[in-house]
CSV table of C-alpha atoms in Angstrom, one decimal:
chain,number,residue,atom,x,y,z
D,174,MET,CA,0.0,0.0,0.0
D,175,LYS,CA,2.7,2.5,0.9
D,176,LYS,CA,4.6,1.6,-2.3
D,177,SER,CA,1.6,2.3,-4.4
D,178,ILE,CA,0.9,5.7,-2.8
D,179,LEU,CA,4.6,6.6,-3.2
D,180,PHE,CA,4.5,5.5,-6.8
D,181,THR,CA,1.4,7.7,-7.4
D,182,PHE,CA,3.1,10.8,-5.9
D,183,LEU,CA,6.2,10.2,-8.1
D,184,ILE,CA,4.1,10.1,-11.2
D,185,LEU,CA,2.4,13.3,-10.1
D,186,ALA,CA,5.8,15.0,-9.6
D,187,ALA,CA,6.9,13.9,-13.1
D,188,LEU,CA,3.7,15.3,-14.6
D,189,SER,CA,4.0,18.6,-12.8
D,190,ALA,CA,7.4,19.3,-14.5
D,191,ASN,CA,5.6,20.6,-17.7
D,192,ALA,CA,2.2,21.5,-16.3
D,193,GLN,CA,0.1,24.2,-14.6
D,194,VAL,CA,0.0,23.4,-10.9
D,195,ARG,CA,-2.5,25.0,-8.6
D,196,PHE,CA,-3.1,24.6,-4.9
D,197,GLY,CA,-6.6,24.9,-3.5
D,198,LEU,CA,-8.8,24.5,-0.4
D,199,LYS,CA,-12.4,23.2,-0.4
D,200,ALA,CA,-15.2,22.4,2.0
D,201,GLY,CA,-18.9,21.4,2.0
D,202,PRO,CA,-21.6,19.0,3.2
D,203,ASN,CA,-21.6,15.2,3.1
D,204,PHE,CA,-24.8,13.2,2.7
D,205,SER,CA,-23.7,9.7,3.8
D,206,ASP,CA,-25.2,6.3,4.4
D,207,LEU,CA,-24.0,2.7,5.1
D,208,ASP,CA,-25.3,0.5,2.3
D,209,GLY,CA,-26.0,-3.0,3.7
D,210,LYS,CA,-27.8,-4.8,6.5
D,211,TYR,CA,-28.9,-1.7,8.5
D,212,ASN,CA,-32.4,-0.1,8.3
D,213,SER,CA,-30.8,3.3,7.9
D,214,SER,CA,-31.2,6.7,6.3
D,215,THR,CA,-28.9,9.5,5.1
D,216,LYS,CA,-26.8,11.4,7.7
D,217,THR,CA,-25.5,14.9,7.0
D,218,GLY,CA,-21.9,15.6,7.8
D,219,PHE,CA,-19.1,17.7,6.3
D,220,HIS,CA,-15.7,17.6,4.7
D,221,PHE,CA,-12.8,20.0,4.2
D,222,GLY,CA,-9.3,19.9,3.0
D,223,ALA,CA,-6.7,20.7,0.4
D,224,LEU,CA,-6.0,19.8,-3.2
D,225,LEU,CA,-3.4,20.1,-5.8
D,226,GLU,CA,-4.5,20.3,-9.5
D,227,ILE,CA,-1.8,19.3,-12.0
D,228,LYS,CA,-2.8,20.1,-15.6
D,229,PRO,CA,-0.3,19.4,-18.4
D,230,ASN,CA,-0.1,22.4,-20.7
D,231,GLY,CA,-2.5,22.2,-23.6
D,232,SER,CA,-4.4,19.1,-22.2
D,233,ASN,CA,-8.0,18.6,-21.3
D,234,PHE,CA,-6.9,16.2,-18.6
D,235,ALA,CA,-5.7,17.0,-15.1
D,236,ILE,CA,-4.8,15.0,-12.0
D,237,GLN,CA,-6.0,16.3,-8.6
D,238,PRO,CA,-4.8,14.6,-5.4
D,239,GLU,CA,-6.6,15.7,-2.3
D,240,LEU,CA,-6.3,15.4,1.5
D,241,LEU,CA,-9.7,15.7,3.2
D,242,TYR,CA,-11.3,15.3,6.6
D,243,SER,CA,-14.7,13.7,6.0
D,244,ALA,CA,-17.5,13.2,8.7
D,245,GLN,CA,-19.6,10.2,7.5
D,246,GLY,CA,-21.9,7.6,8.9
D,247,THR,CA,-25.6,6.9,8.9
D,248,LYS,CA,-28.8,7.3,10.9
D,249,VAL,CA,-29.9,3.8,12.2
D,250,LYS,CA,-33.4,2.8,13.1
D,251,SER,CA,-32.6,0.0,15.7
D,252,GLU,CA,-32.8,-0.9,19.3
D,253,VAL,CA,-29.1,-2.1,19.2
D,254,PHE,CA,-27.6,1.3,19.2
D,255,GLU,CA,-27.8,3.8,22.1
D,256,ASP,CA,-27.3,6.7,19.7
D,257,GLU,CA,-29.3,6.8,16.5
D,258,ASN,CA,-26.3,8.0,14.5
D,259,ILE,CA,-23.2,6.0,13.6
D,260,ASN,CA,-20.4,8.4,13.1
D,261,TYR,CA,-17.3,7.5,11.1
D,262,ASP,CA,-14.7,10.2,10.7
D,263,TYR,CA,-12.1,9.7,8.0
D,264,VAL,CA,-9.0,11.3,6.6
D,265,THR,CA,-9.5,10.6,2.9
D,266,VAL,CA,-7.1,10.8,0.0
D,267,PRO,CA,-8.9,10.9,-3.4
D,268,ILE,CA,-6.7,10.8,-6.5
D,269,ILE,CA,-9.0,12.4,-9.1
D,270,ILE,CA,-8.5,12.3,-12.8
D,271,LYS,CA,-10.4,15.3,-14.4
D,272,TYR,CA,-11.4,15.7,-18.0
D,273,TYR,CA,-12.4,19.2,-19.0
D,274,ILE,CA,-15.4,18.8,-21.3
D,275,ILE,CA,-15.7,22.6,-21.6
D,276,SER,CA,-12.2,24.1,-21.6
D,277,ASP,CA,-11.1,25.3,-18.1
D,278,PHE,CA,-14.8,25.6,-17.1
D,279,MET,CA,-16.6,22.2,-16.6
D,280,ASN,CA,-15.0,18.9,-15.9
D,281,LEU,CA,-15.9,15.3,-15.2
D,282,GLU,CA,-14.0,13.6,-12.3
D,283,PHE,CA,-13.2,10.0,-11.5
D,284,GLY,CA,-10.7,8.2,-9.4
D,285,PRO,CA,-9.9,6.0,-6.4
D,286,GLN,CA,-10.3,7.2,-2.8
D,287,PHE,CA,-8.3,5.9,0.2
D,288,GLY,CA,-10.0,6.5,3.6
D,289,PHE,CA,-8.3,6.1,7.0
D,290,LEU,CA,-10.7,6.0,10.0
D,291,VAL,CA,-9.6,8.6,12.7
D,292,SER,CA,-12.6,8.3,15.1
D,293,ASP,CA,-16.0,6.7,15.5
D,294,ASN,CA,-18.8,6.7,18.1
D,295,VAL,CA,-19.5,2.9,18.0
D,296,ASP,CA,-19.2,1.2,21.4
D,297,LYS,CA,-17.1,-1.9,20.7
D,298,THR,CA,-19.4,-4.4,22.5
D,299,ILE,CA,-20.4,-7.8,21.4
D,300,ASN,CA,-23.7,-6.4,19.8
D,301,ASN,CA,-22.2,-3.5,17.9
D,302,PRO,CA,-20.1,-3.7,14.7
D,303,VAL,CA,-16.4,-2.9,14.9
D,304,PRO,CA,-15.4,-0.4,12.2
D,305,GLU,CA,-12.6,-1.1,9.8
D,306,SER,CA,-9.6,1.3,10.0
D,307,PHE,CA,-9.3,1.5,6.2
D,308,ASP,CA,-11.9,2.2,3.5
D,309,PHE,CA,-11.3,2.0,-0.3
D,310,GLY,CA,-13.7,3.5,-2.8
D,311,ILE,CA,-14.3,4.9,-6.2
D,312,THR,CA,-15.5,8.5,-6.7
D,313,GLY,CA,-17.1,10.3,-9.7
D,314,GLY,CA,-18.6,13.6,-10.3
D,315,VAL,CA,-18.6,17.0,-12.0
D,316,GLY,CA,-16.8,20.3,-11.3
D,317,ILE,CA,-17.3,23.8,-12.5
D,318,ASN,CA,-14.9,26.7,-12.3
D,319,ILE,CA,-17.1,29.7,-11.6
D,320,THR,CA,-14.1,32.1,-11.8
D,321,ARG,CA,-10.3,31.5,-12.2
D,322,HIS,CA,-10.2,30.9,-8.4
D,323,ILE,CA,-13.6,29.8,-7.2
D,324,PHE,CA,-15.0,26.4,-8.1
D,325,ILE,CA,-17.9,24.0,-7.1
D,326,GLN,CA,-17.9,20.2,-7.2
D,327,GLY,CA,-20.4,17.5,-6.8
D,328,ARG,CA,-19.3,13.9,-6.2
D,329,TYR,CA,-20.6,10.4,-5.4
D,330,VAL,CA,-18.3,8.1,-3.4
D,331,VAL,CA,-19.0,4.3,-3.5
D,332,GLY,CA,-17.1,2.3,-0.9
D,333,LEU,CA,-15.8,-1.0,-2.3
D,334,THR,CA,-14.6,-2.4,1.0
D,335,GLU,CA,-16.6,-3.3,4.1
D,336,ALA,CA,-16.9,-0.3,6.6
D,337,SER,CA,-17.3,-2.8,9.5
D,338,LYS,CA,-15.8,-6.1,10.4
D,339,ASP,CA,-19.1,-7.5,11.5
D,340,ALA,CA,-22.0,-5.7,9.7
D,341,GLU,CA,-21.4,-6.2,5.9
D,342,VAL,CA,-22.0,-2.5,5.1
D,343,LYS,CA,-20.2,-0.1,2.7
D,344,ASN,CA,-19.9,3.6,2.7
D,345,ARG,CA,-21.9,5.7,0.3
D,346,VAL,CA,-21.3,9.5,0.3
D,347,VAL,CA,-22.6,12.4,-1.8
D,348,GLN,CA,-20.3,15.4,-1.5
D,349,ALA,CA,-21.0,19.0,-2.5
D,350,SER,CA,-18.0,21.3,-2.3
D,351,ILE,CA,-17.1,24.9,-2.8
D,352,GLY,CA,-13.4,25.8,-3.1
D,353,TYR,CA,-10.7,28.3,-3.9
D,354,LYS,CA,-7.7,27.7,-6.1
D,355,PHE,CA,-4.6,29.9,-5.6
């Protein structure tokens, strides 16, 4: 895992040698759920973090690695949980490939996302699921550059690995973001 992340960053460094590189910050709401065996509904959370857009000169493609804090989870309708909300807080690392369908204005986004659990509110008793410390998913969406500096994004993240060791559930997150590129 560490080798693949290092390899990705080496490729990004090589691409940035002949490219436009922009740093940015973004934040917005999350609408998350755990898809699986729970009788659950969408929980509202938030995300915020930094990004680096690397766009080779003259290309419609860009690569955008990000480092985000993401508050996710679900609302559960069950007698098992003391709290109706399951809260999973992650540090996520999406590696987004962007294709500008309208030059420097609108883009389609797709890529893998690596999530590292930093906190949760699940009591680790025999009846409650133990969360996994790592989450892998695929994300896709659309972005619009409103001005040279201000942008908005909408994404859907589909977890491909189990979010819990016991519950057979996967993360599903819709993210809406507003951001600023320097």
